[in-house]
mmCIF file of N, CA and C in Angstrom:
data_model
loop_
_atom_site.group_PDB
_atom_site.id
_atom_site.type_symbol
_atom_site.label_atom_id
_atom_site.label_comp_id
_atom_site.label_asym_id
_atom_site.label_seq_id
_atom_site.Cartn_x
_atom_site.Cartn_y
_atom_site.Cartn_z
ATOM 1 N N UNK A 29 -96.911 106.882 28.197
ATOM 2 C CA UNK A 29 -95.795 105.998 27.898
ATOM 3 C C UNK A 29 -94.509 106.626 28.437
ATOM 4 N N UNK A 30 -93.695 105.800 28.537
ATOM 5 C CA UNK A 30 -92.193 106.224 29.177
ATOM 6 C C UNK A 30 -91.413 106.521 28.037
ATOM 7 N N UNK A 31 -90.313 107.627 28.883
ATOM 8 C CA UNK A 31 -89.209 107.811 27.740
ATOM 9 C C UNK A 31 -87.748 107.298 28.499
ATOM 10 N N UNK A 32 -87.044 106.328 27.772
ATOM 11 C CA UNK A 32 -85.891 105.963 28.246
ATOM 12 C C UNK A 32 -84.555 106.665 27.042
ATOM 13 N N UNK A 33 -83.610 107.330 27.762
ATOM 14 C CA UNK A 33 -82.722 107.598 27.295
ATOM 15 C C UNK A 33 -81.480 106.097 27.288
ATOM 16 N N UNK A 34 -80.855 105.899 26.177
ATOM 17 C CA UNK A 34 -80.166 104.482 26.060
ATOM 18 C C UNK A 34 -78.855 105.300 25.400
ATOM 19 N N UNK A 35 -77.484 105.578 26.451
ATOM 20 C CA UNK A 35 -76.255 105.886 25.431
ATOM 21 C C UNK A 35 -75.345 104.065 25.623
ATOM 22 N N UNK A 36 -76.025 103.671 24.201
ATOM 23 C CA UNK A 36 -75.120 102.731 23.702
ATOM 24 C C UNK A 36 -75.683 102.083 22.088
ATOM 25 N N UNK A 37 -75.200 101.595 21.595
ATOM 26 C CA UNK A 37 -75.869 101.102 20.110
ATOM 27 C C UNK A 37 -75.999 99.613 20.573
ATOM 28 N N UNK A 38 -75.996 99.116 21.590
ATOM 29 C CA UNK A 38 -76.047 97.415 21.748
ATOM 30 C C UNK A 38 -77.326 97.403 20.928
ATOM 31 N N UNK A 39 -77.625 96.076 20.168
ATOM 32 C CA UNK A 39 -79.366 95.911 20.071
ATOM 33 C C UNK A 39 -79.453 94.932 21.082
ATOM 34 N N UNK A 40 -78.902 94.834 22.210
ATOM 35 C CA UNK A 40 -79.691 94.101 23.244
ATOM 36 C C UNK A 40 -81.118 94.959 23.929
ATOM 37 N N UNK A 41 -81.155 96.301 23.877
ATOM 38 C CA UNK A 41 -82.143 97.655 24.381
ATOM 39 C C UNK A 41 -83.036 97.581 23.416
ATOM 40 N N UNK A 42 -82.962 96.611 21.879
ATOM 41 C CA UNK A 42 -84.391 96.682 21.273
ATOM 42 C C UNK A 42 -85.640 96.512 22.282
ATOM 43 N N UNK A 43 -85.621 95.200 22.739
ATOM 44 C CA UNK A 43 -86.961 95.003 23.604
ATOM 45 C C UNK A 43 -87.390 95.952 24.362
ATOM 46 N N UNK A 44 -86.777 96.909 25.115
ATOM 47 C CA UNK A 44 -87.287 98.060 25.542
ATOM 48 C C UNK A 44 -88.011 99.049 24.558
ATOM 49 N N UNK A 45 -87.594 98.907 23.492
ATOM 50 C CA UNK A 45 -88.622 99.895 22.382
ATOM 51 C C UNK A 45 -90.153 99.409 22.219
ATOM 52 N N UNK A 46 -90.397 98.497 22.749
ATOM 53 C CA UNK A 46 -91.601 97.697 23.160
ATOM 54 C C UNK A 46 -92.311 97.842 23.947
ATOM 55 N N UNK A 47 -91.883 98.164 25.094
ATOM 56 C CA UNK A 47 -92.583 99.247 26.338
ATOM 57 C C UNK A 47 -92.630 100.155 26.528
ATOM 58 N N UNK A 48 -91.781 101.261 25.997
ATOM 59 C CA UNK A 48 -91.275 102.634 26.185
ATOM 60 C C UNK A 48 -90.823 103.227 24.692
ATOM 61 N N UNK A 49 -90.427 104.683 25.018
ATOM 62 C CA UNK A 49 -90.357 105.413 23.821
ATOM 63 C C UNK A 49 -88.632 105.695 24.118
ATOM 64 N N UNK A 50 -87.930 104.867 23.258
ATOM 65 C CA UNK A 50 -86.394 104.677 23.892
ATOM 66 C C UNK A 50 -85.608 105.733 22.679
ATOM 67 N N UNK A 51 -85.179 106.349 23.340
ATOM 68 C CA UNK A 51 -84.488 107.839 22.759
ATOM 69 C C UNK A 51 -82.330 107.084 22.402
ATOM 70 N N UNK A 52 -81.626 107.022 22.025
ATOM 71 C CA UNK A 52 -80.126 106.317 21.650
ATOM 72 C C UNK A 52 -79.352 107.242 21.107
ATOM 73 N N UNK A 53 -78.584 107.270 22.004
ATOM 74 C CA UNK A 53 -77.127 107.933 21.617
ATOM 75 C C UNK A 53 -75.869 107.168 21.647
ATOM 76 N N UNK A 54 -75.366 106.815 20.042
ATOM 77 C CA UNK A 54 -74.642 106.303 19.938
ATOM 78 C C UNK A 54 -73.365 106.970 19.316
ATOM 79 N N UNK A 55 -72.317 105.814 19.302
ATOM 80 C CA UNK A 55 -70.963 106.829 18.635
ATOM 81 C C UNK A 55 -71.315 105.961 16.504
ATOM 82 N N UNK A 56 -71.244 106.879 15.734
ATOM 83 C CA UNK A 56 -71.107 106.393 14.512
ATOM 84 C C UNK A 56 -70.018 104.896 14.414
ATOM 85 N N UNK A 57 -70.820 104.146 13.588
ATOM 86 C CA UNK A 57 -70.390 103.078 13.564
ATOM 87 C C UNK A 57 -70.826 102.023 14.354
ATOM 88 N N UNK A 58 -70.990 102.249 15.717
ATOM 89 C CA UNK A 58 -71.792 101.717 17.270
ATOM 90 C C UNK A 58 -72.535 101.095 17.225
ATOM 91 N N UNK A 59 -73.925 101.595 16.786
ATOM 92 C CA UNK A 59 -75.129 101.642 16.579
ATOM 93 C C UNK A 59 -75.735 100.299 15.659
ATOM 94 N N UNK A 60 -76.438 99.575 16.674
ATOM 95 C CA UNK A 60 -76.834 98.398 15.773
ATOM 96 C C UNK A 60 -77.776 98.505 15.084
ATOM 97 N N UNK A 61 -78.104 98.103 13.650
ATOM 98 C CA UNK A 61 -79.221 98.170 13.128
ATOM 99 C C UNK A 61 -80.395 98.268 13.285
ATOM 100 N N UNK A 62 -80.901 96.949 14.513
ATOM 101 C CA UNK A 62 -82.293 96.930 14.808
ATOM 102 C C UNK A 62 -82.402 97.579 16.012
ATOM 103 N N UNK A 63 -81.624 98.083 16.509
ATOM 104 C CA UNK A 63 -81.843 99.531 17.264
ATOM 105 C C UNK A 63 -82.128 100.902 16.798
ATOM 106 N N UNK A 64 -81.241 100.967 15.984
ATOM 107 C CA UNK A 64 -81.697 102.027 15.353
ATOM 108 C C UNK A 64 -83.075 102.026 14.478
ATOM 109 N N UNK A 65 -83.597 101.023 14.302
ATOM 110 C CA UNK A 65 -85.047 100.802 13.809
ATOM 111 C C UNK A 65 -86.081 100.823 14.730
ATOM 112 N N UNK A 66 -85.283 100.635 15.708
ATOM 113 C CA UNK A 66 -86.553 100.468 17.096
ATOM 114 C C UNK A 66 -86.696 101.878 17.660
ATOM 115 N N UNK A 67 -85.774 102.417 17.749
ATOM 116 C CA UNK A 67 -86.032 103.695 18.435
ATOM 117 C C UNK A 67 -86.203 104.839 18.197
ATOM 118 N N UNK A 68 -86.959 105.590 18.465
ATOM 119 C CA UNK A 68 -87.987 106.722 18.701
ATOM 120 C C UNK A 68 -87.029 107.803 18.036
ATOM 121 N N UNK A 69 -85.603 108.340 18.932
ATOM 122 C CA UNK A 69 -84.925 108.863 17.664
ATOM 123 C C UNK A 69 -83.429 108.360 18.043
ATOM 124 N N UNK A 70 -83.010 108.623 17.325
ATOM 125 C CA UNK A 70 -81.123 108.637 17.582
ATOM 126 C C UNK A 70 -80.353 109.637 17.253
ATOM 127 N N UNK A 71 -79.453 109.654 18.164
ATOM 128 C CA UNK A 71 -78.696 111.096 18.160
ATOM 129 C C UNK A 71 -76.830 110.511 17.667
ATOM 130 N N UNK A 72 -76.338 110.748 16.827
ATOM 131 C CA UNK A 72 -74.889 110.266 16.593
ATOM 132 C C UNK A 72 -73.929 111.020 17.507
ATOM 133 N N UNK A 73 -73.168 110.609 18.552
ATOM 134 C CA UNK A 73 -72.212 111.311 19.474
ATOM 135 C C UNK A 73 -71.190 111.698 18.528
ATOM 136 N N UNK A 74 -70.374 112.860 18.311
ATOM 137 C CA UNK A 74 -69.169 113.357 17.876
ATOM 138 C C UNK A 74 -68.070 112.301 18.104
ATOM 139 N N UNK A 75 -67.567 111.948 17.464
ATOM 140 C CA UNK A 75 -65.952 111.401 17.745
ATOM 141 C C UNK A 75 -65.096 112.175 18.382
ATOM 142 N N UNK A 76 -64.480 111.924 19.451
ATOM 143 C CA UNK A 76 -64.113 112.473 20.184
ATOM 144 C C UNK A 76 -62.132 112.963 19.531
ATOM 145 N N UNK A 77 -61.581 111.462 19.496
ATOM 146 C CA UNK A 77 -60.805 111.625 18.589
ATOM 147 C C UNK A 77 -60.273 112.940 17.484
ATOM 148 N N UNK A 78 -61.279 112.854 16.416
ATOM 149 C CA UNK A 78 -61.157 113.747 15.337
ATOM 150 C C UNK A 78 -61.562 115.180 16.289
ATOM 151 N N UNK A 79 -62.392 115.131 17.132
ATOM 152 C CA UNK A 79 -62.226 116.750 17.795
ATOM 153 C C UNK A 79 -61.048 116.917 18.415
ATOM 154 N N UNK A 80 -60.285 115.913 18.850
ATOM 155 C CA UNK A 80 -59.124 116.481 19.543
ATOM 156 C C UNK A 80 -58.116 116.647 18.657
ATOM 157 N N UNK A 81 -57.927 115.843 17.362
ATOM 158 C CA UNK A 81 -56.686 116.353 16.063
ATOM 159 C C UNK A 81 -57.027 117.408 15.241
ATOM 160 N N UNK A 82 -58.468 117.813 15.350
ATOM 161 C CA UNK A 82 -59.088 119.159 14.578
ATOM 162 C C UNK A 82 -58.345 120.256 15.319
ATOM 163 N N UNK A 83 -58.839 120.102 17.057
ATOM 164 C CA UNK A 83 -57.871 121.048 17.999
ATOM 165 C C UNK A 83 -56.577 121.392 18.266
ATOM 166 N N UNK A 84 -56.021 119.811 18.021
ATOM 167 C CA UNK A 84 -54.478 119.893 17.511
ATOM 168 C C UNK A 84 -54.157 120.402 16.587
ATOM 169 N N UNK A 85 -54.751 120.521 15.459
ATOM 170 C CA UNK A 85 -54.370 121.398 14.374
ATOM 171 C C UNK A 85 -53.948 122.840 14.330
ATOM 172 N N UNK A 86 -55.804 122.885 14.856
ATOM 173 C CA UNK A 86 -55.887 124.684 15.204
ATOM 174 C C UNK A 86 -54.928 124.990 15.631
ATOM 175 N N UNK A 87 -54.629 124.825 16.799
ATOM 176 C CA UNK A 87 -53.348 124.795 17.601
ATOM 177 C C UNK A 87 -52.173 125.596 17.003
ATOM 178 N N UNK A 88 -52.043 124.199 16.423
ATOM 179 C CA UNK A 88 -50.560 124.859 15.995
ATOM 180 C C UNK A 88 -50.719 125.625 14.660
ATOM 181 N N UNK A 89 -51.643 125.722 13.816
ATOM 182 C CA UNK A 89 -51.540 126.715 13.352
ATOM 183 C C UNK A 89 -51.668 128.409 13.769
ATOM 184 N N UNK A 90 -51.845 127.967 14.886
ATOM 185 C CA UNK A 90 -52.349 129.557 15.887
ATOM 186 C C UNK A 90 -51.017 129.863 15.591
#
């Protein structure tokens, strides 16, 4: 069987969990339900955002 990597939460990529072993990386929140039911595993991407005001922080507390 195939492995498809999918970075998006559309559930339009369910039907591919039907032929293949579909691996999803989405951003929290993203991620549609019956995708995330369909697929093999899911990985949650970091917010990119909150890493850059975490860094801003550090920052200036340096």
């Amino acid at each position: 069987m195939t492995d498809l990597v999918v970075v998006s939460g559309d559930h339009a990529f369910v039907e591919l969990a039907e032929v293949a072993r579909v691996h999803v990386l989405a951003q929290p929140g993203k991620l549609s339900r019956r995708l995330r039911l369909a697929a093999t595993s899911v990985t949650l991407l970091p917010d990119h955002r909150v890493a850059a005001a975490q860094a801003l922080t550090e920052r200036a507390g340096a």
